[in-house]
Short mmCIF file of C-alpha atoms in Angstrom, two decimals:
data_model
loop_
_atom_site.label_atom_id
_atom_site.label_comp_id
_atom_site.label_asym_id
_atom_site.label_seq_id
_atom_site.Cartn_x
_atom_site.Cartn_y
_atom_site.Cartn_z
CA UNK A 1 6.09 -10.29 -6.53
CA UNK A 2 6.33 -11.51 -3.00
CA UNK A 3 6.74 -15.05 -1.80
CA UNK A 4 4.97 -16.13 1.28
CA UNK A 5 7.82 -15.83 3.57
CA UNK A 6 9.95 -19.01 5.28
CA UNK A 7 9.97 -21.35 8.60
CA UNK A 8 10.74 -24.16 10.89
CA UNK A 9 9.63 -24.39 14.52
CA UNK A 10 12.22 -23.35 17.06
CA UNK A 11 14.17 -26.38 18.27
CA UNK A 12 12.48 -27.88 21.28
CA UNK A 13 9.36 -25.73 20.81
CA UNK A 14 5.73 -26.61 20.22
CA UNK A 15 4.97 -28.02 16.79
CA UNK A 16 3.01 -25.71 14.46
CA UNK A 17 -0.65 -26.48 13.70
CA UNK A 18 -1.16 -28.98 10.88
CA UNK A 19 -1.82 -27.29 7.55
CA UNK A 20 -2.83 -29.28 4.51
CA UNK A 21 -2.15 -28.41 0.88
CA UNK A 22 -3.93 -25.53 -0.78
CA UNK A 23 -7.07 -26.83 -2.48
CA UNK A 24 -7.81 -25.56 -5.97
CA UNK A 25 -10.72 -25.63 -8.36
CA UNK A 26 -11.30 -23.99 -11.74
CA UNK A 27 -14.86 -22.73 -12.29
CA UNK A 28 -16.68 -23.05 -15.65
CA UNK A 29 -15.89 -19.41 -16.47
CA UNK A 30 -12.15 -20.08 -16.07
CA UNK A 31 -11.70 -18.51 -12.62
CA UNK A 32 -9.17 -20.42 -10.54
CA UNK A 33 -10.03 -20.61 -6.85
CA UNK A 34 -7.44 -21.56 -4.22
CA UNK A 35 -8.37 -22.23 -0.60
CA UNK A 36 -6.02 -22.64 2.37
CA UNK A 37 -7.90 -24.11 5.32
CA UNK A 38 -6.32 -22.67 8.47
CA UNK A 39 -8.51 -23.83 11.37
CA UNK A 40 -6.26 -22.29 14.03
CA UNK A 41 -7.08 -18.72 12.92
CA UNK A 42 -10.04 -16.50 13.80
CA UNK A 43 -10.14 -14.36 10.65
CA UNK A 44 -10.34 -15.11 6.93
CA UNK A 45 -8.94 -13.20 3.96
CA UNK A 46 -10.34 -13.07 0.44
CA UNK A 47 -7.77 -11.99 -2.16
CA UNK A 48 -8.39 -11.58 -5.89
CA UNK A 49 -5.32 -11.21 -8.11
CA UNK A 50 -5.56 -10.07 -11.75
CA UNK A 51 -2.66 -10.38 -14.18
CA UNK A 52 -2.60 -6.70 -15.04
CA UNK A 53 -0.47 -3.71 -14.11
CA UNK A 54 1.86 -1.16 -15.62
CA UNK A 55 3.79 -3.87 -17.50
CA UNK A 56 0.71 -4.53 -19.65
CA UNK A 57 0.33 -0.89 -20.74
CA UNK A 58 1.61 0.99 -23.77
CA UNK A 59 2.99 4.52 -23.54
CA UNK A 60 -0.42 6.16 -23.87
CA UNK A 61 -1.97 3.91 -21.23
CA UNK A 62 0.69 4.28 -18.53
CA UNK A 63 -0.98 4.55 -15.17
CA UNK A 64 -4.33 3.21 -16.45
CA UNK A 65 -4.24 -0.01 -14.37
CA UNK A 66 -3.55 1.98 -11.22
CA UNK A 67 -6.27 4.52 -11.98
CA UNK A 68 -8.80 1.75 -12.64
CA UNK A 69 -7.95 0.21 -9.27
CA UNK A 70 -8.80 3.57 -7.68
CA UNK A 71 -11.95 4.09 -9.75
CA UNK A 72 -13.39 0.70 -8.79
CA UNK A 73 -13.77 2.00 -5.25
CA UNK A 74 -16.27 4.61 -6.49
CA UNK A 75 -19.35 2.47 -6.04
CA UNK A 76 -21.76 0.10 -7.77
CA UNK A 77 -25.52 0.12 -8.44
CA UNK A 78 -26.21 -1.39 -5.01
CA UNK A 79 -23.60 0.76 -3.25
CA UNK A 80 -23.72 3.97 -5.31
CA UNK A 81 -20.79 5.84 -3.74
CA UNK A 82 -17.35 5.24 -2.36
CA UNK A 83 -18.74 5.83 1.12
CA UNK A 84 -21.59 3.35 0.62
CA UNK A 85 -19.25 0.68 -0.73
CA UNK A 86 -16.75 1.09 2.07
CA UNK A 87 -19.50 1.13 4.67
CA UNK A 88 -20.97 -2.11 3.31
CA UNK A 89 -17.62 -3.91 3.49
CA UNK A 90 -16.83 -2.46 6.91
CA UNK A 91 -20.24 -3.63 8.15
CA UNK A 92 -19.09 -7.14 7.26
CA UNK A 93 -16.05 -6.62 9.47
CA UNK A 94 -13.39 -5.84 6.87
CA UNK A 95 -11.75 -3.19 4.71
CA UNK A 96 -11.21 -3.32 0.96
CA UNK A 97 -7.47 -2.98 0.33
CA UNK A 98 -6.08 -2.86 -3.19
CA UNK A 99 -2.70 -2.44 -4.81
CA UNK A 100 -1.30 -2.19 -8.32
CA UNK A 101 2.15 -3.52 -9.17
CA UNK A 102 3.97 -3.90 -12.46
CA UNK A 103 2.43 -7.27 -13.29
CA UNK A 104 -0.41 -7.88 -10.83
CA UNK A 105 -3.29 -5.99 -9.24
CA UNK A 106 -4.76 -7.35 -6.02
CA UNK A 107 -7.91 -6.74 -3.98
CA UNK A 108 -8.11 -8.13 -0.44
CA UNK A 109 -10.56 -8.13 2.45
CA UNK A 110 -9.84 -9.64 5.87
CA UNK A 111 -12.99 -10.25 7.89
CA UNK A 112 -14.88 -12.74 10.10
CA UNK A 113 -15.25 -16.10 8.30
CA UNK A 114 -19.10 -16.03 8.23
CA UNK A 115 -18.89 -12.84 6.13
CA UNK A 116 -16.97 -14.47 3.26
CA UNK A 117 -20.03 -15.25 1.05
CA UNK A 118 -21.42 -11.74 1.45
CA UNK A 119 -18.15 -10.01 0.60
CA UNK A 120 -17.76 -12.24 -2.47
CA UNK A 121 -21.08 -10.87 -3.73
CA UNK A 122 -19.91 -7.30 -3.12
CA UNK A 123 -16.70 -7.99 -5.06
CA UNK A 124 -18.72 -9.51 -7.88
CA UNK A 125 -20.57 -6.22 -8.29
CA UNK A 126 -17.36 -4.18 -8.00
CA UNK A 127 -15.73 -6.12 -10.85
CA UNK A 128 -18.77 -6.50 -13.12
CA UNK A 129 -20.85 -3.33 -12.60
CA UNK A 130 -18.69 -0.47 -11.27
CA UNK A 131 -20.14 3.02 -11.55
CA UNK A 132 -16.75 4.56 -12.39
CA UNK A 133 -18.20 7.88 -11.28
CA UNK A 134 -16.64 11.04 -9.84
CA UNK A 135 -13.53 10.56 -12.01
CA UNK A 136 -12.54 14.21 -11.73
CA UNK A 137 -12.41 13.85 -7.97
CA UNK A 138 -10.52 10.55 -8.16
CA UNK A 139 -8.00 12.13 -10.51
CA UNK A 140 -7.32 14.77 -7.87
CA UNK A 141 -6.51 12.02 -5.37
CA UNK A 142 -4.22 10.12 -7.73
CA UNK A 143 -2.59 13.40 -8.73
CA UNK A 144 -1.60 13.92 -5.10
CA UNK A 145 -0.13 10.41 -5.06
CA UNK A 146 1.96 11.17 -8.15
CA UNK A 147 3.14 14.47 -6.68
CA UNK A 148 4.56 12.67 -3.64
CA UNK A 149 7.37 11.42 -5.90
CA UNK A 150 8.17 14.80 -7.43
CA UNK A 151 9.97 17.93 -6.32
CA UNK A 152 8.59 21.46 -6.54
CA UNK A 153 9.60 21.72 -10.20
CA UNK A 154 7.84 18.54 -11.23
CA UNK A 155 10.98 16.39 -11.48
CA UNK A 156 10.92 12.78 -10.29
CA UNK A 157 12.82 12.26 -7.02
CA UNK A 158 11.49 8.79 -6.17
CA UNK A 159 14.43 6.34 -6.01
CA UNK A 160 12.23 3.41 -7.05
CA UNK A 161 11.07 5.09 -10.25
CA UNK A 162 14.48 6.59 -10.98
CA UNK A 163 16.32 3.30 -10.59
CA UNK A 164 13.85 1.40 -12.79
CA UNK A 165 14.10 4.05 -15.48
CA UNK A 166 17.88 3.82 -15.34
CA UNK A 167 17.81 0.01 -15.48
CA UNK A 168 15.13 -0.70 -18.08
CA UNK A 169 14.95 2.58 -19.98
CA UNK A 170 12.02 5.04 -20.14
CA UNK A 171 10.47 3.44 -23.24
CA UNK A 172 9.64 0.07 -21.64
CA UNK A 173 6.80 -0.43 -19.13
CA UNK A 174 9.23 -1.80 -16.53
CA UNK A 175 11.09 1.50 -16.69
CA UNK A 176 7.99 3.65 -16.20
CA UNK A 177 6.14 4.60 -13.04
CA UNK A 178 3.25 2.35 -12.04
CA UNK A 179 1.30 5.53 -11.24
CA UNK A 180 1.74 6.98 -14.72
CA UNK A 181 2.20 10.70 -15.33
CA UNK A 182 0.07 13.74 -14.67
CA UNK A 183 -0.45 14.09 -18.43
CA UNK A 184 -1.59 10.50 -18.93
CA UNK A 185 -3.87 10.72 -15.89
CA UNK A 186 -5.68 13.74 -17.32
CA UNK A 187 -6.28 11.92 -20.63
CA UNK A 188 -8.18 9.00 -19.11
CA UNK A 189 -11.93 8.91 -19.59
CA UNK A 190 -14.62 6.49 -18.44
CA UNK A 191 -14.45 4.75 -21.82
CA UNK A 192 -10.75 4.00 -21.29
CA UNK A 193 -11.48 2.49 -17.89
CA UNK A 194 -14.34 0.35 -19.16
CA UNK A 195 -12.25 -0.96 -22.06
CA UNK A 196 -9.40 -1.80 -19.68
CA UNK A 197 -11.85 -3.47 -17.28
CA UNK A 198 -13.25 -5.64 -20.08
CA UNK A 199 -9.75 -6.54 -21.27
CA UNK A 200 -8.10 -7.31 -17.94
CA UNK A 201 -10.77 -8.26 -15.37
CA UNK A 202 -11.96 -11.50 -16.90
CA UNK A 203 -12.07 -14.77 -14.97
CA UNK A 204 -9.35 -16.36 -17.11
CA UNK A 205 -6.99 -13.55 -16.09
CA UNK A 206 -7.57 -13.94 -12.34
CA UNK A 207 -7.12 -16.12 -9.28
CA UNK A 208 -9.27 -15.86 -6.16
CA UNK A 209 -7.77 -17.17 -2.93
CA UNK A 210 -9.33 -17.56 0.50
CA UNK A 211 -7.34 -18.38 3.64
CA UNK A 212 -8.62 -18.90 7.16
CA UNK A 213 -10.87 -21.15 9.24
CA UNK A 214 -13.11 -21.97 6.29
CA UNK A 215 -14.38 -25.05 4.47
CA UNK A 216 -12.99 -25.31 0.95
CA UNK A 217 -16.19 -26.88 -0.37
CA UNK A 218 -18.26 -24.05 1.09
CA UNK A 219 -15.91 -21.45 -0.42
CA UNK A 220 -16.03 -23.08 -3.86
CA UNK A 221 -19.83 -23.04 -3.72
CA UNK A 222 -19.98 -19.39 -2.62
CA UNK A 223 -17.50 -18.27 -5.28
CA UNK A 224 -19.36 -20.10 -8.04
CA UNK A 225 -22.60 -18.36 -6.99
CA UNK A 226 -20.96 -14.92 -7.12
CA UNK A 227 -17.73 -14.48 -9.06
CA UNK A 228 -18.63 -17.53 -11.09
CA UNK A 229 -20.58 -14.95 -13.10
CA UNK A 230 -17.48 -12.96 -13.96
CA UNK A 231 -17.00 -12.86 -17.76
CA UNK A 232 -14.40 -15.37 -18.95
CA UNK A 233 -12.17 -12.94 -20.84
CA UNK A 234 -8.65 -14.09 -21.70
CA UNK A 235 -5.25 -14.33 -20.07
CA UNK A 236 -3.07 -11.30 -20.74
CA UNK A 237 0.61 -11.53 -21.63
CA UNK A 238 2.94 -8.77 -20.42
CA UNK A 239 5.61 -7.10 -22.49
CA UNK A 240 8.80 -9.21 -22.33
CA UNK A 241 11.57 -7.78 -20.20
CA UNK A 242 14.07 -5.84 -22.32
CA UNK A 243 17.82 -6.28 -22.02
CA UNK A 244 18.88 -4.05 -19.11
CA UNK A 245 21.00 -1.04 -19.88
CA UNK A 246 24.71 -1.80 -19.74
CA UNK A 247 26.45 -0.73 -16.55
CA UNK A 248 28.13 0.57 -14.67
CA UNK A 249 25.93 3.64 -14.96
CA UNK A 250 25.10 6.40 -12.50
CA UNK A 251 22.45 9.08 -12.23
CA UNK A 252 22.31 12.04 -9.85
CA UNK A 253 19.09 13.85 -8.99
CA UNK A 254 19.18 16.94 -6.84
CA UNK A 255 16.69 17.27 -4.01
CA UNK A 256 17.09 19.67 -1.14
CA UNK A 257 17.26 18.17 2.32
CA UNK A 258 19.70 17.16 5.00
CA UNK A 259 20.62 13.76 3.51
CA UNK A 260 21.33 11.97 0.24
CA UNK A 261 19.90 8.57 -0.66
CA UNK A 262 22.23 6.18 -2.45
CA UNK A 263 20.40 3.40 -4.32
CA UNK A 264 22.23 0.52 -6.00
CA UNK A 265 20.37 -1.94 -8.20
CA UNK A 266 21.30 -4.92 -10.35
CA UNK A 267 19.15 -6.85 -12.83
CA UNK A 268 18.40 -10.34 -11.55
CA UNK A 269 16.51 -13.44 -12.63
CA UNK A 270 12.88 -13.93 -11.74
CA UNK A 271 10.84 -15.90 -9.23
CA UNK A 272 10.41 -18.81 -11.64
CA UNK A 273 14.17 -19.33 -11.92
CA UNK A 274 15.45 -22.33 -9.91
CA UNK A 275 18.10 -20.07 -8.36
CA UNK A 276 15.52 -17.77 -6.77
CA UNK A 277 15.71 -19.50 -3.38
CA UNK A 278 19.48 -18.93 -3.26
CA UNK A 279 18.86 -15.31 -4.27
CA UNK A 280 16.33 -14.93 -1.44
CA UNK A 281 18.86 -16.24 1.09
CA UNK A 282 21.53 -13.93 -0.34
CA UNK A 283 19.22 -10.98 0.35
CA UNK A 284 18.68 -12.23 3.90
CA UNK A 285 22.43 -12.52 4.48
CA UNK A 286 22.61 -8.82 3.69
CA UNK A 287 19.49 -7.54 5.42
CA UNK A 288 17.67 -9.73 7.93
CA UNK A 289 18.13 -8.26 11.36
CA UNK A 290 20.80 -6.13 12.93
CA UNK A 291 23.42 -8.88 12.83
CA UNK A 292 23.20 -9.14 9.04
CA UNK A 293 26.05 -7.87 6.89
CA UNK A 294 24.59 -4.60 5.65
CA UNK A 295 23.62 -3.27 9.07
CA UNK A 296 26.89 -4.44 10.60
CA UNK A 297 29.17 -2.97 7.92
CA UNK A 298 27.41 0.30 7.06
CA UNK A 299 25.97 1.18 10.46
CA UNK A 300 27.63 -0.61 13.37
CA UNK A 301 31.19 -0.53 12.00
CA UNK A 302 31.28 2.50 9.66
CA UNK A 303 28.58 4.75 11.16
CA UNK A 304 27.60 5.90 7.67
CA UNK A 305 23.82 5.71 8.05
CA UNK A 306 20.99 5.26 10.49
CA UNK A 307 19.17 2.86 8.18
CA UNK A 308 20.26 0.69 5.25
CA UNK A 309 18.42 -2.08 3.48
CA UNK A 310 18.56 -4.65 0.70
CA UNK A 311 15.73 -6.47 -1.01
CA UNK A 312 14.32 -8.12 -4.12
CA UNK A 313 11.70 -6.94 -6.59
CA UNK A 314 10.93 -10.12 -8.51
CA UNK A 315 8.58 -10.88 -11.37
CA UNK A 316 8.14 -14.38 -12.73
CA UNK A 317 10.67 -13.89 -15.54
CA UNK A 318 13.01 -11.16 -14.32
CA UNK A 319 13.83 -9.14 -11.25
CA UNK A 320 15.90 -6.47 -9.55
CA UNK A 321 18.18 -6.64 -6.53
CA UNK A 322 18.20 -3.35 -4.60
CA UNK A 323 20.38 -2.02 -1.81
CA UNK A 324 20.18 1.47 -0.36
CA UNK A 325 21.20 3.78 2.43
CA UNK A 326 20.59 7.41 3.34
CA UNK A 327 23.40 9.52 4.75
CA UNK A 328 24.91 12.99 5.11
CA UNK A 329 25.66 14.42 1.67
CA UNK A 330 29.43 14.26 2.09
CA UNK A 331 29.23 10.58 3.13
CA UNK A 332 27.58 9.37 -0.09
CA UNK A 333 30.84 8.21 -1.76
CA UNK A 334 31.95 6.34 1.36
CA UNK A 335 28.53 4.72 1.72
CA UNK A 336 28.60 3.55 -1.91
CA UNK A 337 32.13 2.18 -1.56
CA UNK A 338 31.26 0.25 1.61
CA UNK A 339 27.99 -1.00 0.20
CA UNK A 340 29.64 -2.34 -2.97
CA UNK A 341 32.41 -3.93 -0.95
CA UNK A 342 29.80 -5.69 1.19
CA UNK A 343 28.02 -7.04 -1.88
CA UNK A 344 31.28 -8.22 -3.43
CA UNK A 345 32.08 -10.15 -0.26
CA UNK A 346 29.23 -12.55 -1.00
CA UNK A 347 30.88 -13.74 -4.20
CA UNK A 348 32.93 -16.09 -2.01
CA UNK A 349 31.12 -18.93 -0.20
CA UNK A 350 29.83 -17.81 3.18
CA UNK A 351 30.52 -19.72 6.35
CA UNK A 352 27.97 -22.52 6.82
CA UNK A 353 26.92 -21.12 10.19
CA UNK A 354 26.06 -17.72 8.68
CA UNK A 355 24.00 -19.31 5.94
CA UNK A 356 22.29 -21.58 8.44
CA UNK A 357 21.21 -18.58 10.51
CA UNK A 358 19.68 -16.93 7.43
CA UNK A 359 18.02 -20.19 6.46
CA UNK A 360 16.53 -20.74 9.93
CA UNK A 361 15.11 -17.23 9.95
CA UNK A 362 13.68 -17.75 6.45
CA UNK A 363 12.09 -21.02 7.48
CA UNK A 364 10.71 -19.44 10.62
CA UNK A 365 9.18 -16.56 8.69
CA UNK A 366 7.45 -19.12 6.46
CA UNK A 367 6.01 -20.82 9.52
CA UNK A 368 5.04 -17.49 11.10
CA UNK A 369 3.14 -16.51 7.95
CA UNK A 370 0.57 -19.13 8.92
CA UNK A 371 -0.52 -16.71 11.64
CA UNK A 372 -1.60 -14.22 8.97
CA UNK A 373 -4.52 -15.12 6.72
CA UNK A 374 -3.83 -12.10 4.52
CA UNK A 375 -0.25 -13.18 3.82
CA UNK A 376 -1.28 -16.76 3.04
CA UNK A 377 -4.11 -15.65 0.74
CA UNK A 378 -1.93 -13.19 -1.16
CA UNK A 379 0.77 -15.77 -1.68
CA UNK A 380 -1.74 -18.40 -2.80
CA UNK A 381 -3.35 -16.00 -5.28
CA UNK A 382 -0.13 -14.66 -6.81
CA UNK A 383 1.73 -17.98 -6.86
CA UNK A 384 -1.22 -19.71 -8.50
CA UNK A 385 -1.62 -16.91 -11.03
CA UNK A 386 2.00 -17.16 -12.19
CA UNK A 387 2.64 -20.85 -11.63
CA UNK A 388 5.17 -20.35 -8.81
CA UNK A 389 5.89 -22.67 -5.85
CA UNK A 390 2.91 -22.41 -3.55
CA UNK A 391 2.93 -25.05 -0.84
CA UNK A 392 4.70 -24.50 2.46
CA UNK A 393 6.57 -27.80 2.32
CA UNK A 394 7.81 -27.10 -1.20
CA UNK A 395 9.07 -23.65 -0.22
CA UNK A 396 10.84 -25.12 2.80
CA UNK A 397 12.48 -27.82 0.70
CA UNK A 398 13.78 -25.27 -1.79
CA UNK A 399 15.38 -23.25 1.02
CA UNK A 400 16.93 -26.31 2.62
CA UNK A 401 18.63 -27.28 -0.63
CA UNK A 402 20.63 -24.04 -0.91
CA UNK A 403 24.36 -24.39 -0.23
CA UNK A 404 27.07 -21.76 0.39
CA UNK A 405 28.32 -22.40 -3.15
CA UNK A 406 24.83 -21.75 -4.53
CA UNK A 407 24.70 -18.35 -2.83
CA UNK A 408 28.19 -17.47 -4.06
CA UNK A 409 27.26 -18.50 -7.61
CA UNK A 410 24.19 -16.26 -7.51
CA UNK A 411 26.28 -13.35 -6.17
CA UNK A 412 28.82 -13.84 -8.97
CA UNK A 413 26.01 -13.88 -11.54
CA UNK A 414 24.21 -10.78 -10.22
CA UNK A 415 26.91 -8.56 -8.70
CA UNK A 416 28.84 -7.71 -11.84
CA UNK A 417 30.00 -4.30 -13.16
CA UNK A 418 27.79 -4.62 -16.25
CA UNK A 419 24.76 -4.84 -13.98
CA UNK A 420 25.63 -1.97 -11.64
CA UNK A 421 23.18 0.95 -11.64
CA UNK A 422 23.57 3.73 -9.07
CA UNK A 423 21.11 6.52 -8.32
CA UNK A 424 21.70 9.31 -5.83
CA UNK A 425 18.92 11.64 -4.69
CA UNK A 426 20.04 14.58 -2.59
CA UNK A 427 22.65 17.32 -2.65
CA UNK A 428 26.05 16.32 -4.01
CA UNK A 429 28.56 18.90 -5.17
CA UNK A 430 30.57 18.30 -8.32
CA UNK A 431 33.36 16.60 -6.43
CA UNK A 432 30.90 14.25 -4.70
CA UNK A 433 29.23 13.30 -7.99
CA UNK A 434 32.58 12.69 -9.66
CA UNK A 435 33.72 10.52 -6.77
CA UNK A 436 30.53 8.43 -6.90
CA UNK A 437 30.94 8.05 -10.66
CA UNK A 438 34.54 6.95 -10.27
CA UNK A 439 33.71 4.39 -7.57
CA UNK A 440 31.05 2.84 -9.82
CA UNK A 441 33.25 2.94 -12.91
CA UNK A 442 36.23 1.32 -11.19
CA UNK A 443 34.34 -1.30 -9.20
CA UNK A 444 35.76 -4.77 -9.79
CA UNK A 445 34.08 -7.16 -7.34
CA UNK A 446 36.47 -10.00 -8.16
CA UNK A 447 39.46 -8.02 -6.92
#
């Protein structure tokens, strides 16, 4: 779940355009509508977020939310094919973009502001009267997507899926692939999709957000005339996060190639936790430009990789901190050792100047997000859906409150041996695997 980034104008620069609070209204059918009036922009974005994804699925249904997202592109009575539907939206100046995550599925269209009412009517038909046709063909497309994460023998080689399986276990939705499996995909029929649509695509389970040079009153009126006819339905509740598997634990997956990927992940608290702003700044201290710690230590000083990164995958109630690098096979142990050492270094309070740099960049990215209607609309939709901080000033205030001790406390809470999960994907000989295992097993970040 992404936050809508961070920002403060550069000292001595031109003040940003005034932006008021996001305006919200709940329609009679339960649909919440959020509008961010951004008069300085030239485009508008409509985003609809539904509280549904792989986390809401049982073992038999895994991948159903993602497949439904695909199938909804297959046309409606008015636009009876995928081509006709896409052409209609493109004629309005936009493209229908959709994505399925563990706990939210979003649909977004960025287009000229006068086209907003018309695209709302198209979306109404997509969500209430989809044809769900040509499923055999759509299964072929999703099958190709699933195969991208597998090797020639059908084994998973995707570090994201492998790390989540290692962390949460294969029996919980958080530990399973959002895409599902080839076997589950083949089981799905139109009846499964229609039942899932009726269960998850109700107004009470959704938020619609519009951002751009629009009038909130006009948007509320247009939404009520279109998606105000969406069935009410009910709010879905995802499966609670399970206790993460006890670390340190490692997993090695062989995949031929010239390099090995080393992925480290730790369970973390979620976006609704008051410490999430400190966690966000911790991630920036590690990976926010080429002067940040991860790039400096792993690349500039050690020469162990061409690219390395760190980031957060947060839900409202739980999350994962990830860090990763890709290197020559023989360098995997050294990369892991240096990466863990870099993480452990944040358990002590950072210098105020280093934190201030990360904070200024976070604040600036918040301000810069106001140049992007799509980013503002997505944040407004998701934050409203899950009751997270939404307003720019509130997000800024949370970042400004973080101290070096707050960041160190978060690092001490997250970077612990019991939370360490390591996945390697590549070609490691027995000695390399044993060395990686030993580094993980003996890691004591307080030393």
